[in-house]
C-alpha positions as MATLAB code, in Angstrom:
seq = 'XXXXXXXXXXXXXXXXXXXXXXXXXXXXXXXXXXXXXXXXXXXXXXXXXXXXXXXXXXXXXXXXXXXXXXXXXXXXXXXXXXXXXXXXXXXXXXXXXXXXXXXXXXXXXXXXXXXXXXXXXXXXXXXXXXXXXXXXXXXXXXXXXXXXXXXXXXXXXXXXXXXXXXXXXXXXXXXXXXXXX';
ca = [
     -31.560   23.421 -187.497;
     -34.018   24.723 -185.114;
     -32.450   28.479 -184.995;
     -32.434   28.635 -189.131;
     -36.663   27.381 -188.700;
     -37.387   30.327 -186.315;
     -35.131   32.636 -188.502;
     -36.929   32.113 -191.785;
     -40.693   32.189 -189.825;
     -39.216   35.592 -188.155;
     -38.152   36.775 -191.557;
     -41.251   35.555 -193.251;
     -43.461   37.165 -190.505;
     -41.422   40.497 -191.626;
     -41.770   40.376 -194.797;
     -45.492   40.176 -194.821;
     -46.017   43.471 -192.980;
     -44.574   44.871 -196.295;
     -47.284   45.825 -199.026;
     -45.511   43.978 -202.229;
     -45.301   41.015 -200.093;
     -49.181   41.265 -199.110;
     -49.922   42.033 -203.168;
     -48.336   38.742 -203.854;
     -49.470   36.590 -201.107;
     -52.597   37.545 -201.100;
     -52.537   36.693 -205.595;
     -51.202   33.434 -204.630;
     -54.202   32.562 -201.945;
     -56.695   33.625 -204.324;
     -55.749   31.475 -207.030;
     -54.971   28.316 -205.184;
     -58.627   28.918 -203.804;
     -60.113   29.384 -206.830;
     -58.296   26.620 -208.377;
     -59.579   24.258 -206.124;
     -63.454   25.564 -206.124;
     -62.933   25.086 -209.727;
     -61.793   21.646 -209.024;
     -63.847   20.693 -206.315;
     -61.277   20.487 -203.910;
     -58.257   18.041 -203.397;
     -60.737   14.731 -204.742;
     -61.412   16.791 -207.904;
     -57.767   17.931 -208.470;
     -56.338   14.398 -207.777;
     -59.269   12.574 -209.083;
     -60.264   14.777 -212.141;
     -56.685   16.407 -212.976;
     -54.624   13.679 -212.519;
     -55.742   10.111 -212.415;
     -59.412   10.885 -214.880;
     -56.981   12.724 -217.316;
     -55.320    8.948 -217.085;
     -58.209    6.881 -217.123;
     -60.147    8.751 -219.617;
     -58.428    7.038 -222.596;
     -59.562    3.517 -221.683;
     -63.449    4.475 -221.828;
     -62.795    6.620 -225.457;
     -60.207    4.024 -226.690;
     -62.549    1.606 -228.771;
     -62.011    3.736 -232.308;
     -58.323    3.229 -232.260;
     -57.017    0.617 -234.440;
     -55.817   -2.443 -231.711;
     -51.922   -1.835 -233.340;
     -52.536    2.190 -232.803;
     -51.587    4.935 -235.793;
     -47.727    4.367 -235.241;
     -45.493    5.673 -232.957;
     -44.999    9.053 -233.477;
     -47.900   10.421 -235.767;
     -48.874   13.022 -233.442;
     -45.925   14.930 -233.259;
     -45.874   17.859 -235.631;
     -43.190   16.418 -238.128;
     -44.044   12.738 -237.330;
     -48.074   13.836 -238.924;
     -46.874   15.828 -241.516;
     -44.490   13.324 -242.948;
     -46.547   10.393 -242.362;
     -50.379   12.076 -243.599;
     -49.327   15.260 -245.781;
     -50.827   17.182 -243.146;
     -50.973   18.211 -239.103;
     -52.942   15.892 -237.268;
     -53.886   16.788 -233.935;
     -53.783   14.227 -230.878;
     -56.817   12.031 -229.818;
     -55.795   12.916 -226.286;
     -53.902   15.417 -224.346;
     -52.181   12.908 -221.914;
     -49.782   10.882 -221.974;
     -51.425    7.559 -221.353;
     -54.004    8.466 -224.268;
     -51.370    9.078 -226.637;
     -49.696    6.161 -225.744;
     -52.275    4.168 -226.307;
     -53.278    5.794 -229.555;
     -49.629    5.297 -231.443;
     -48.928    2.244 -229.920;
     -52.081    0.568 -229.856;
     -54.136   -1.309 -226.829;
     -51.797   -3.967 -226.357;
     -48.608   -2.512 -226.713;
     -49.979    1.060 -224.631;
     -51.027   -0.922 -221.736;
     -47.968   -2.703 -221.532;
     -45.889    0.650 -221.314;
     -48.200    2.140 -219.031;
     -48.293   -1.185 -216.821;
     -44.327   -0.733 -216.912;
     -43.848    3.091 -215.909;
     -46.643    2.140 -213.216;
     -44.733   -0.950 -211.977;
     -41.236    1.424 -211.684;
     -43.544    3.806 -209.852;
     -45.030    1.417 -207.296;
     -41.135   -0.114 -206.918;
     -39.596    3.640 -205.892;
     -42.434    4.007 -203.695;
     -42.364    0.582 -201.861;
     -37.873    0.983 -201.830;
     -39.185    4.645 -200.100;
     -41.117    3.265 -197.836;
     -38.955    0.641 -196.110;
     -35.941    3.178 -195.882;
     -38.685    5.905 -194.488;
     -39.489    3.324 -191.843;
     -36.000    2.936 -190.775;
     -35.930    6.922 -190.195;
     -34.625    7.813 -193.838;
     -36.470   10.199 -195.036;
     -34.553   11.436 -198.367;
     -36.189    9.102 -200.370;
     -39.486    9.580 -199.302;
     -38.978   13.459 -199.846;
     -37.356   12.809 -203.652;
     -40.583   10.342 -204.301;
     -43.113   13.111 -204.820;
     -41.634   14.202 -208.546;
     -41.162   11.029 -209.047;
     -44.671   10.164 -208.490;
     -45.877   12.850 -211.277;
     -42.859   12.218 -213.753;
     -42.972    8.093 -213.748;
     -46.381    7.359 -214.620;
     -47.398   10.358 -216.710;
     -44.805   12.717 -217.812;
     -44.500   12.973 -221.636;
     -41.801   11.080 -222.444;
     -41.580   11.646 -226.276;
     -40.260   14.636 -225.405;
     -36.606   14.141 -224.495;
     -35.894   17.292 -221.700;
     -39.296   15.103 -219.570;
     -37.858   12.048 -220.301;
     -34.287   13.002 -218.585;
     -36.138   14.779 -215.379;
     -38.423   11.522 -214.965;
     -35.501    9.140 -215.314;
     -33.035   11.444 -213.084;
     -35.968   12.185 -210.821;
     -36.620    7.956 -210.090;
     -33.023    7.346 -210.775;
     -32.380    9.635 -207.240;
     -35.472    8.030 -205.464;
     -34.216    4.143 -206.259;
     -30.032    5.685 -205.494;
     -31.363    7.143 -202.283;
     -32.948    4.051 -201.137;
     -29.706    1.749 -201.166;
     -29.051    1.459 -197.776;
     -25.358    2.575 -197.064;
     -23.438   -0.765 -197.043;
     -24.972   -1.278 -200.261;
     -23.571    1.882 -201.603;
     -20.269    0.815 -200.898;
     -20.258   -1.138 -202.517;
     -21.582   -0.051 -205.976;
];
């Protein structure tokens, strides 16, 4: 395991004396950099980005009927059946839209639910990473973006998020317990 570590850093440190290899390194460096001045760093691309682009909806929430507009209205043919016309969506994420078909009650409820299967794989990771089993704690990091947040009215992010938590929770069985499933 060692010898295939030092291989790849030895063919890694080769490649980069090559110019097409700088050219694209270099691209790479400068965007993640600028993407995270732009950001303000890791707070502002996990605060911001991810959890304020699930928050927002809750503080710009109060003009949405307490039922929401119906599932579905803000797809393309769910708007265009339903109002004659496209409507575009209150909000980009997934929580906001959520919120805005389903309405208050019935949004929180789903988003308390993908949360709760979230915080489950990640506790299940936990205890088998603190036994020395770390497959589980690798898988959880997909996991982590898929469960609470992926778009699940579409059907190709809806299989990835279930197959992605479906490993985490399979990898966490301890190996008696796989037996005997």
């Amino acid at each position: 395991m060692l010898g295939a570590f030092v291989g790849l850093l030895t063919l890694i440190a080769i490649l980069n004396q090559l110019p097409f290899f700088q050219t694209a390194t270099n691209a790479f460096i400068s965007r993640f950099n600028t993407a995270s001045e732009q950001e303000g760093g890791v707070q502002g691309t996990l605060g911001g980005r991810y959890l304020g682009g699930m928050l927002n909806i809750f503080s710009s929430s109060s003009n949405i009927p307490f039922f929401g507009y119906g599932a579905g209205i803000f797809t393309n043919v769910g708007s265009k059946l339903l109002t004659g016309t496209l409507i575009s969506g209150i909000a980009e994420g997934e929580w906001g839209r959520m919120i805005a078909e389903l309405g208050t009650l019935m949004g929180v409820t789903v988003i308390f639910v993908r949360f709760s299967l979230s915080l489950e794989t990640v506790l299940k990771a936990y205890r088998r990473l603190s036994i020395g089993d770390v497959l589980p704690w690798t898988l959880l990091g997909y996991s982590l973006l898929q469960g609470p947040q992926a778009n699940w009215a579409q059907p190709t992010s809806l299989g990835f998020s279930i197959l992605s938590i479906g490993l985490v929770l399979a990898a966490s069985k301890s190996s008696n317990q796989r037996k005997l499933n």
